[in-house]
Structures are given as structure tokens and as C-alpha cells.
PDB file of C-alpha atoms in Angstrom:
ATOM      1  CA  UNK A   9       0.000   0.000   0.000  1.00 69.00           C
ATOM      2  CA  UNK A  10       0.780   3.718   0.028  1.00 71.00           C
ATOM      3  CA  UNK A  11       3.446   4.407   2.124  1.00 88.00           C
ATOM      4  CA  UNK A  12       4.586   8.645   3.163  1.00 93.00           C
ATOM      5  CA  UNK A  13       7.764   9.323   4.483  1.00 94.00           C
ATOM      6  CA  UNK A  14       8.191  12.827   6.313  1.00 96.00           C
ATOM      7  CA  UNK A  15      11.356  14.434   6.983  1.00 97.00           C
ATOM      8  CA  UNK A  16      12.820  15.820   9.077  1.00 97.00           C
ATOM      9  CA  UNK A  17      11.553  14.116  12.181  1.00 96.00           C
ATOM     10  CA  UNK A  18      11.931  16.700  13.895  1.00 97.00           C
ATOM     11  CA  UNK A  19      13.268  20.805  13.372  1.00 97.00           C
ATOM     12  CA  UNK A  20      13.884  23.452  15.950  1.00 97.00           C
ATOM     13  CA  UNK A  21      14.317  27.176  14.270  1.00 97.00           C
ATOM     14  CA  UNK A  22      14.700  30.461  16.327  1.00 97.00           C
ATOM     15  CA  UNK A  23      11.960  32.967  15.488  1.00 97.00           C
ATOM     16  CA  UNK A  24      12.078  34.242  12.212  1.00 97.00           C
ATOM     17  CA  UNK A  25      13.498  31.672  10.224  1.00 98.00           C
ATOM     18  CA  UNK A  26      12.023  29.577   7.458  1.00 98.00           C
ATOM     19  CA  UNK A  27      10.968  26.146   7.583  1.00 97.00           C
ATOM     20  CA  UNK A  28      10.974  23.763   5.084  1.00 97.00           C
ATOM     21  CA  UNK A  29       9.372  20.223   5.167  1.00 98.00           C
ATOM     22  CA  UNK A  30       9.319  17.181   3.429  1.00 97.00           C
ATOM     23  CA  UNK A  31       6.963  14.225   2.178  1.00 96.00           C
ATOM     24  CA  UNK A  32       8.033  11.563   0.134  1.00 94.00           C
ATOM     25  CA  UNK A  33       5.427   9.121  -0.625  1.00 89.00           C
ATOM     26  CA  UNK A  34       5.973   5.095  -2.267  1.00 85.00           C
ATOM     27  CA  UNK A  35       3.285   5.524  -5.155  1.00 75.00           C
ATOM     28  CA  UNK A  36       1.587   7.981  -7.420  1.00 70.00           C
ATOM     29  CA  UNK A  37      -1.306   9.757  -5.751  1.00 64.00           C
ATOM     30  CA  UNK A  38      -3.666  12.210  -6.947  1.00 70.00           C
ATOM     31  CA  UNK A  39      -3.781  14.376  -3.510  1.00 82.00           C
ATOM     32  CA  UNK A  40      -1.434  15.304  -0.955  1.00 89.00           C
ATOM     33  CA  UNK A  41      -2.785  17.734   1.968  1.00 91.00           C
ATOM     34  CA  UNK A  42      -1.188  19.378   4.920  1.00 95.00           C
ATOM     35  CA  UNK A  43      -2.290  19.197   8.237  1.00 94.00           C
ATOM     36  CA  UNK A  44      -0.996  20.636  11.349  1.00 96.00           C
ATOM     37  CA  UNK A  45      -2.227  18.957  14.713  1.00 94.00           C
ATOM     38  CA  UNK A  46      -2.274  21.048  17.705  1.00 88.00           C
ATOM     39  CA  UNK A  47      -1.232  19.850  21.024  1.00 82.00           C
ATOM     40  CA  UNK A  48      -4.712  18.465  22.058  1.00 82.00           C
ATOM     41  CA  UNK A  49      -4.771  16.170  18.908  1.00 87.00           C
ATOM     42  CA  UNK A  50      -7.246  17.836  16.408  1.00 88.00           C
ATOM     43  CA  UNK A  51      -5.985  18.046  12.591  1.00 90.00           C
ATOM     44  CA  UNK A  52      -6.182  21.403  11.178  1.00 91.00           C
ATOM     45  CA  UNK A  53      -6.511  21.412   7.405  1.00 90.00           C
ATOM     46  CA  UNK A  54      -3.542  23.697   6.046  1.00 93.00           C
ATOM     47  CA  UNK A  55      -3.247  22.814   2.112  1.00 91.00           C
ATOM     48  CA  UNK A  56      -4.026  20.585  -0.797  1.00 87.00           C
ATOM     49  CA  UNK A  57      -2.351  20.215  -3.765  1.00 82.00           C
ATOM     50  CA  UNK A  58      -2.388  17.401  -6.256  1.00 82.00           C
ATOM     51  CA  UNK A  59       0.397  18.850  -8.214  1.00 87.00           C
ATOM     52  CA  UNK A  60       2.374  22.059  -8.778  1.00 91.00           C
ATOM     53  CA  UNK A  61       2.516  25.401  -5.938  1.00 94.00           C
ATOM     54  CA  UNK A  62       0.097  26.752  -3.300  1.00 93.00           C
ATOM     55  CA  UNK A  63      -0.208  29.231  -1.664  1.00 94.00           C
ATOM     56  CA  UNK A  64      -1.425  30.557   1.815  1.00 94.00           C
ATOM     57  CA  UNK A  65      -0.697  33.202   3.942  1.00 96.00           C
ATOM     58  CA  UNK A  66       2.993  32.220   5.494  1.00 97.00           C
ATOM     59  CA  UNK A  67       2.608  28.530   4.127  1.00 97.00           C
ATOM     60  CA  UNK A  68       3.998  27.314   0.537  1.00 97.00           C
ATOM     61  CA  UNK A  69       3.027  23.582  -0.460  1.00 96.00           C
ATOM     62  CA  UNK A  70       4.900  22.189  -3.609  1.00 95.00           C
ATOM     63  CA  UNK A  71       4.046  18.857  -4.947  1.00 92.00           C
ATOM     64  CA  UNK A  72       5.877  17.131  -7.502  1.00 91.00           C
ATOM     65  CA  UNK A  73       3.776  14.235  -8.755  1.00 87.00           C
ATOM     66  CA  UNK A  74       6.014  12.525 -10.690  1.00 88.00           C
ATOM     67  CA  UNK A  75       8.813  12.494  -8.542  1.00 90.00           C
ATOM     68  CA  UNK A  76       6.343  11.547  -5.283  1.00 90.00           C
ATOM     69  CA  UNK A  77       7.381  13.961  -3.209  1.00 92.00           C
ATOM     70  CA  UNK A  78       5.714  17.347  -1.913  1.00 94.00           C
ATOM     71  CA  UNK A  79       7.206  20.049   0.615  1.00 96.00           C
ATOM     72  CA  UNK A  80       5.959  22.750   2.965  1.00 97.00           C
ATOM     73  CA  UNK A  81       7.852  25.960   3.406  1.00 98.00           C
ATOM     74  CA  UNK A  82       6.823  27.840   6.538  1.00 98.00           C
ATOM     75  CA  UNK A  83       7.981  31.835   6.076  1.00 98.00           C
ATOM     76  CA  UNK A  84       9.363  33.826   8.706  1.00 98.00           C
ATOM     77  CA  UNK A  85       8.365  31.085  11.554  1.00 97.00           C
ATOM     78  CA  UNK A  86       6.314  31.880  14.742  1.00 97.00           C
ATOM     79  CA  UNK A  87       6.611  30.547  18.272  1.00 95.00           C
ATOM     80  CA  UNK A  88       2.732  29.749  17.695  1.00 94.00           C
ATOM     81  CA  UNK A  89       3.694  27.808  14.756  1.00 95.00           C
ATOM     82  CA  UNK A  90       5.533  24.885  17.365  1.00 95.00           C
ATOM     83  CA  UNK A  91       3.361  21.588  16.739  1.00 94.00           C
ATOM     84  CA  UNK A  92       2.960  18.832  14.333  1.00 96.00           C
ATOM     85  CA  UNK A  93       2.752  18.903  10.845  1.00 97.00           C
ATOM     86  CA  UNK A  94       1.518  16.252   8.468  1.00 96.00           C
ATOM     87  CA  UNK A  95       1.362  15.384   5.116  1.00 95.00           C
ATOM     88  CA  UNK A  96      -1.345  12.768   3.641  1.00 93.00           C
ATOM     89  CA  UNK A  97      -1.834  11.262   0.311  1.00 89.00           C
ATOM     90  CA  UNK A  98      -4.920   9.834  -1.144  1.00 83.00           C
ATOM     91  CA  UNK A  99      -7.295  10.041  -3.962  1.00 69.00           C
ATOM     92  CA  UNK A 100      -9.717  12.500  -5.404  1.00 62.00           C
ATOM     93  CA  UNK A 101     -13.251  12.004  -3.849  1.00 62.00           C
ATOM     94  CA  UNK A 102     -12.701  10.215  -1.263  1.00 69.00           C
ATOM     95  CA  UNK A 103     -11.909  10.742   2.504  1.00 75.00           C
ATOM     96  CA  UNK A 104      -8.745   7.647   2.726  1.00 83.00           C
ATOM     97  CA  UNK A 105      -5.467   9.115   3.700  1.00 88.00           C
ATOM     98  CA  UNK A 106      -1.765   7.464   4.017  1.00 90.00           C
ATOM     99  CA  UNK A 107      -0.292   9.559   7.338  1.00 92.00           C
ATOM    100  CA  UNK A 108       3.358  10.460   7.316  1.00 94.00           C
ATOM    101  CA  UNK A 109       4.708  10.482  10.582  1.00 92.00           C
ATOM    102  CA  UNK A 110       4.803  13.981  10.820  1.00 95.00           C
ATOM    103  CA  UNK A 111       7.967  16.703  11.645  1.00 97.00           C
ATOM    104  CA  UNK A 112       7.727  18.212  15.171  1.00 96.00           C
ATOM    105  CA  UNK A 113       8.361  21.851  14.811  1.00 96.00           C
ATOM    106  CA  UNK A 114       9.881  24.007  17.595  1.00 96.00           C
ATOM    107  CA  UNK A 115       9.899  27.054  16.597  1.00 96.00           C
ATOM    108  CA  UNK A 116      12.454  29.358  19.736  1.00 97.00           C
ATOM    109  CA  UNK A 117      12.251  32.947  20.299  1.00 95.00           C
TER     110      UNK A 117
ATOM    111  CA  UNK B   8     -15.797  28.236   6.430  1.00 70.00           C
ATOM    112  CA  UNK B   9     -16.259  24.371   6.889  1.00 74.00           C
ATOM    113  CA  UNK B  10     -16.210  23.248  10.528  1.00 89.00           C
ATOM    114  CA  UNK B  11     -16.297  20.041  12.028  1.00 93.00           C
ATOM    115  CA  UNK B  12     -18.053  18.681  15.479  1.00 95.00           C
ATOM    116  CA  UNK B  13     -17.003  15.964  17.497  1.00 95.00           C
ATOM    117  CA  UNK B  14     -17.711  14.903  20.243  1.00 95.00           C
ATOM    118  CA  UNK B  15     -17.225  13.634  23.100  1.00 96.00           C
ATOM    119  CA  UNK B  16     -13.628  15.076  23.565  1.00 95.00           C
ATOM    120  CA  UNK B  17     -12.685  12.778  26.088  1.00 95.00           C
ATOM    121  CA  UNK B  18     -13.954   9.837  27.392  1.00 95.00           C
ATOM    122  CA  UNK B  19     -12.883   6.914  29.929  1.00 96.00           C
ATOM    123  CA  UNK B  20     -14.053   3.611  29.859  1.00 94.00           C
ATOM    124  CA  UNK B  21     -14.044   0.403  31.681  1.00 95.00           C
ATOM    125  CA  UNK B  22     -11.955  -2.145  29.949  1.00 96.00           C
ATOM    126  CA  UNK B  23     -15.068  -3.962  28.145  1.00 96.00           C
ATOM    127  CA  UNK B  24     -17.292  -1.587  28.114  1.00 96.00           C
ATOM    128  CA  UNK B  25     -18.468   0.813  25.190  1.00 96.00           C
ATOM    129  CA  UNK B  26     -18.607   4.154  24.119  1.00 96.00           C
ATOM    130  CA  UNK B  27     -20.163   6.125  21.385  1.00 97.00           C
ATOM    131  CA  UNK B  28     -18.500   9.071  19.697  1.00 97.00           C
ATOM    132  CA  UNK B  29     -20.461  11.228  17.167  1.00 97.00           C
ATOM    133  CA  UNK B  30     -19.503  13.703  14.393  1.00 95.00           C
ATOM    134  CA  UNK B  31     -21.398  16.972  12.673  1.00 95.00           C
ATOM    135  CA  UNK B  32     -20.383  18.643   9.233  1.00 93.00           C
ATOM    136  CA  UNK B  33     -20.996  22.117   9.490  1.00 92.00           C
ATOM    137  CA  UNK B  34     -21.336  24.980   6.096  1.00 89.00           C
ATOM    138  CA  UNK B  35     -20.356  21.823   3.396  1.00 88.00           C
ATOM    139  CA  UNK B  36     -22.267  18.484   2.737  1.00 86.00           C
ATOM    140  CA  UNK B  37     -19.572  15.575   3.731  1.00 86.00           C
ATOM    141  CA  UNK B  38     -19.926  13.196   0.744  1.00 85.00           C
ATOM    142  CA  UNK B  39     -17.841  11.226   3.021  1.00 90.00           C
ATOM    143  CA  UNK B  40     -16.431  10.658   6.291  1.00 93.00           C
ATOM    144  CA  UNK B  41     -13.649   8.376   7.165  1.00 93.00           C
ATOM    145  CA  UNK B  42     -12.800   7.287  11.013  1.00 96.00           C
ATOM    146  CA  UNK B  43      -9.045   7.006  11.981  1.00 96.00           C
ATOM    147  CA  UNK B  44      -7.291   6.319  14.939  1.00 96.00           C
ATOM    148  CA  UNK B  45      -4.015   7.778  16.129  1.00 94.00           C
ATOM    149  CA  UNK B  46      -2.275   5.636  18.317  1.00 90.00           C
ATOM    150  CA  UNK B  47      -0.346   6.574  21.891  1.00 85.00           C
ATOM    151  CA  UNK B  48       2.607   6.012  19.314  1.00 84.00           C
ATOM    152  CA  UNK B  49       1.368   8.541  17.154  1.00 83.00           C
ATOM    153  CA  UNK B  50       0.657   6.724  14.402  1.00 87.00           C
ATOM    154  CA  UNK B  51      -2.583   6.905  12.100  1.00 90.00           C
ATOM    155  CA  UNK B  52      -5.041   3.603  10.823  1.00 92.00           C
ATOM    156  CA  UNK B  53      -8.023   4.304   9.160  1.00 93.00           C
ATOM    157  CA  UNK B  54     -11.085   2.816  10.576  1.00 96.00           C
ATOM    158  CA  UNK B  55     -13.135   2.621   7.572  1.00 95.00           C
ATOM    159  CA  UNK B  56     -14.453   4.746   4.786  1.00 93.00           C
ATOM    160  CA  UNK B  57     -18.000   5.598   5.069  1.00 90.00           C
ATOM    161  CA  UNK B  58     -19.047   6.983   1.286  1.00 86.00           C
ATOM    162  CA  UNK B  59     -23.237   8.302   1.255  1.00 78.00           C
ATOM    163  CA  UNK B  60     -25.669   5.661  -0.432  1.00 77.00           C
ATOM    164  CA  UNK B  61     -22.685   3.486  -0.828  1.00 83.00           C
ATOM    165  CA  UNK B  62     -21.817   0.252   1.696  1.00 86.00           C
ATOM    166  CA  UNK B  63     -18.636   1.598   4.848  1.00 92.00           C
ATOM    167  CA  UNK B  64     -15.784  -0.312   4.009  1.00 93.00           C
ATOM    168  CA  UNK B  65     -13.889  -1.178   6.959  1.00 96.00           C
ATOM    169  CA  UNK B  66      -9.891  -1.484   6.569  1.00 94.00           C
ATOM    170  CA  UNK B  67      -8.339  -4.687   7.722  1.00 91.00           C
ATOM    171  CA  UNK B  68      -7.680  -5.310  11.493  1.00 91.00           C
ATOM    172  CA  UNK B  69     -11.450  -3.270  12.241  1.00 96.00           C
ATOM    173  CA  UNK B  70     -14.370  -4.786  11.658  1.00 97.00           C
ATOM    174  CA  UNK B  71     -17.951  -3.521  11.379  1.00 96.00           C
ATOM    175  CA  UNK B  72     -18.431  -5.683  14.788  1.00 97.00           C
ATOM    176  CA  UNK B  73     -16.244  -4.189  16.420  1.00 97.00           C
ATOM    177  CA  UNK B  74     -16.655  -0.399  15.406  1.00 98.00           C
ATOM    178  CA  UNK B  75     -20.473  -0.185  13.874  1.00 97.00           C
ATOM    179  CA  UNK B  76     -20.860   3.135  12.099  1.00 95.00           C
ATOM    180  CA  UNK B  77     -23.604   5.237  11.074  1.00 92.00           C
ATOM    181  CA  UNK B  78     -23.926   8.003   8.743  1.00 88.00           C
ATOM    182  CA  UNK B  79     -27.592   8.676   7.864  1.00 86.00           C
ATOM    183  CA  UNK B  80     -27.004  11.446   6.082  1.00 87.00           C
ATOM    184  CA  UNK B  81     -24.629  14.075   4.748  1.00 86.00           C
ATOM    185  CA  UNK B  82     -23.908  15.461   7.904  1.00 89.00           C
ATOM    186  CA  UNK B  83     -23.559  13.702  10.692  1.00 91.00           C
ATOM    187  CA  UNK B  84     -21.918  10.048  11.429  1.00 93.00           C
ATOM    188  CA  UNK B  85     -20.880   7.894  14.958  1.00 96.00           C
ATOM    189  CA  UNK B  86     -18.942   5.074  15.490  1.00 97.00           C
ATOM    190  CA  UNK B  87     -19.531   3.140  18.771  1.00 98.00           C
ATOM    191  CA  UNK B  88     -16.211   1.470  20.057  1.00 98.00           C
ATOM    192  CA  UNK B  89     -17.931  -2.088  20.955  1.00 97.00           C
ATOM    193  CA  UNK B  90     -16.638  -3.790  24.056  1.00 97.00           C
ATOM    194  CA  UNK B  91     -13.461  -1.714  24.389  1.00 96.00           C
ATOM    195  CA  UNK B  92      -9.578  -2.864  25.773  1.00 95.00           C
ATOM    196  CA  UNK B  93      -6.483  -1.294  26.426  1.00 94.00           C
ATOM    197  CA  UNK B  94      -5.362  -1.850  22.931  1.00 94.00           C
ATOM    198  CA  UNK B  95      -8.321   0.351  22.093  1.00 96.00           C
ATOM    199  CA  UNK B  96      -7.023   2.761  23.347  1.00 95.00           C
ATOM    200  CA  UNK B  97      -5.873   6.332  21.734  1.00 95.00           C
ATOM    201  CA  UNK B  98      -7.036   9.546  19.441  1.00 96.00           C
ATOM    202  CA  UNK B  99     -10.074   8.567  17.138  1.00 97.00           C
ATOM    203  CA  UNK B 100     -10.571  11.698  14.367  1.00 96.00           C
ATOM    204  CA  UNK B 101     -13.451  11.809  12.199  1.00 95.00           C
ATOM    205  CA  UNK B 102     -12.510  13.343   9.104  1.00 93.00           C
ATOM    206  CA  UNK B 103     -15.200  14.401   6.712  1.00 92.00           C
ATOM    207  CA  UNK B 104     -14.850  15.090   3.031  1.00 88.00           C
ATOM    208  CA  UNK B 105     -15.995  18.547   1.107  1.00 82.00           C
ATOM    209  CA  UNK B 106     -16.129  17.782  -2.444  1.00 78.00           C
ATOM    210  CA  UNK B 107     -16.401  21.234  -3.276  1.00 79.00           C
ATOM    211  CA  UNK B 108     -13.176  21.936  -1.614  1.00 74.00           C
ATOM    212  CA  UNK B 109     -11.418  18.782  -2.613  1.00 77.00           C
ATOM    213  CA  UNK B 110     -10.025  18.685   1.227  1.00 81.00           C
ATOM    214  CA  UNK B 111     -10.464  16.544   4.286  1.00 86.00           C
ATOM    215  CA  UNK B 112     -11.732  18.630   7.123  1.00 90.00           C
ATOM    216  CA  UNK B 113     -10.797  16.915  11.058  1.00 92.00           C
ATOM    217  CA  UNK B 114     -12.925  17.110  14.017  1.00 87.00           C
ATOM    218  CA  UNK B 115     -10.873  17.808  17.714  1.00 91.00           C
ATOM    219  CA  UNK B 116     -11.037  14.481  17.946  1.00 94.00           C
ATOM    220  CA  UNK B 117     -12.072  11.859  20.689  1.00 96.00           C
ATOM    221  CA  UNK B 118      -9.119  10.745  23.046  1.00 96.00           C
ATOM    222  CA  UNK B 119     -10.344   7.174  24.748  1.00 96.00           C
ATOM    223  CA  UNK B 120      -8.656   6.009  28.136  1.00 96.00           C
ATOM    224  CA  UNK B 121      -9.561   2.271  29.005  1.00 95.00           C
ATOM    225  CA  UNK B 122      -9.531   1.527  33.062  1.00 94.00           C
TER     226      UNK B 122
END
């Protein structure tokens, strides 16, 4: 099955730096989407991209389909951006998701 | 904006008994809902896949037995977790589906502790 592969595992920036994460994932997919999960648990949607660059705010999502893989760029990182973030893949339509593991951010001030 | 209601947040139970968690689509029709859990270890299993007019198609290791589902209509769906054990335990997230916005939209989630 689908597998997704997040680096890094974990990233600690000081305030004001840039953040860039990674998703590899084992098979072609037609959706990848972003989530970042708060210290109680809940998933907050952030982006989703099949292919190509999007936009939001401080948060960049590339996905590059054919080379399964996908990346998240955080811009000028805040301390209220510490947490988890998550990439999923899965198909058009259709609410099944393959989780990465996720990359703890710490973001210092 | 698309919002999603779950509750109970938390919930203890006693090792074989069960509990019933419940989920509300608000501002988008869910054309479907799917039913993970994230483990203590952090990591996430879907449940099952639970698609409108359409049969919920469990994932292997749950079974419709074990984790009955409903979802009458587009906006609302439980799960009941059916005589429940310490391996049971852990984060269940309903996520439900907006078409229109071609994204998966998470609940807060229901953390379950087993005595």
C-alpha cells in the first residue's frame, strides 16, 4: 500500500526563520494535503495540492507528482507555529489518507 | 468556512465496556467521512471509509463488529467502540470530506482512556 515518508523528524528554528518540510510518498497519488495537529490532537486542514505550488498566507506547499514527493515551506516562523505537521496522500473524492509520521516543529524565540 | 463537530472530547471507559462518539459537518455536505485512529505512538489507521448511499468499508484489522458506524445522512456520522480494551485505546478523528473543496476537514477528535 501507500506508504509517506516525512522528513525531518523533527526541526527546531529560532523565530524568524524559514521552515521547510518534506513528504516523500511510495506511489503515485492524486492528492497530498497538509495538516498541522495542535497539542490536544485535532488536525487542522492547512493545504491541498495534487500537483504544482500553493499558496497561503505564510505557508507554501509544492508537490511534484512525478517524482512523489511534496514540501511545505513555513515563512518567517512563529513561536505559535511549534506543533505537528503532516502530510497525507490519497485520492480525489474520497476521505482515505496514508499519514506520514509527521515533523515536530519548535519554533524558539 | 467548513467546521467540524465531534464529540465527546474525552472519554474513559471500563476495559469492556463501550462508548459512542459522534460527528457533525458544518457549512459543506460531507460526501464522506472516514474514522481514523491515532495511536499513543502517534501513528494513524483508518477505521473505515463511510461513502453516502454506498456500503462503509472497513480497513483490515477493524471490523464492522467491532466499530459499527452510522452516517444517515450528509452530515452527521458515529462510530460506537464495541466492548473496548487497552489496545483500544488512543485519538479517534473523524474526518469528513468537502467535495467542493477537494479537502479533508478533522474534528478535535475523541481521546479514549480504558480503566
Amino acid at each position: 500500500g501507500q506508504q509517506v515518508q516525512q522528513s525531518p523528524a523533527s526541526l527546531v528554528l529560532q523565530e524568524g526563520e524559514n521552515a521547510e518540510l518534506q513528504c516523500n510518498f511510495s506511489s503515485t497519488a492524486t492528492r497530498l494535503q497538509w495538516f498541522y495537529q495542535r497539542p490536544g490532537g485535532s488536525l487542522v486542514s492547512l493545504l491541498s495540492n495534487p500537483s504544482g505550488t500553493k499558496h497561503t498566507g505564510r505557508l507554501t506547499s509544492t508537490t511534484v507528482t512525478k517524482e512523489r514527493r511534496g514540501s511545505l515551506h513555513i515563512s518567517s516562523s512563529q513561536i505559535t507555529d511549534s506543533g505537528t505537521y503532516l502530510c497525507a496522500m490519497g485520492g480525489t473524492n474520497t476521505g482515505k489518507l496514508t499519514f506520514g509520521d509527521g515533523t515536530v516543529l519548535t519554533v524558539k524565540p | 468556512g467548513a467546521l467540524v463537530y465531534q464529540y465527546p472530547r474525552r472519554t474513559i471507559c471500563k476495559s469492556g465496556t463501550s462508548m459512542r462518539m459522534e460527528c457533525q459537518a458544518v457549512g459543506f455536505q460531507a460526501t464522506s467521512v472516514a474514522w481514523y485512529r491515532q495511536s499513543p505512538q502517534k501513528t494513524f489507521e483508518l477505521i473505515a471509509l463511510s461513502t453516502v448511499n454506498s456500503a462503509i468499508k472497513y480497513e483490515q484489522n477493524f471490523t464492522q463488529e467491532k466499530f459499527p458506524i452510522s452516517h444517515p445522512n450528509l452530515s452527521f456520522s458515529s462510530m460506537t467502540v464495541l466492548n473496548a480494551y487497552l489496545e483500544d485505546r488512543g485519538l479517534y478523528l473523524c474526518g469528513a470530506y468537502s467535495t467542493s473543496n477537494e479537502r479533508l476537514f478533522f474534528g478535535h477528535g475523541t481521546k479514549l482512556s480504558v480503566l
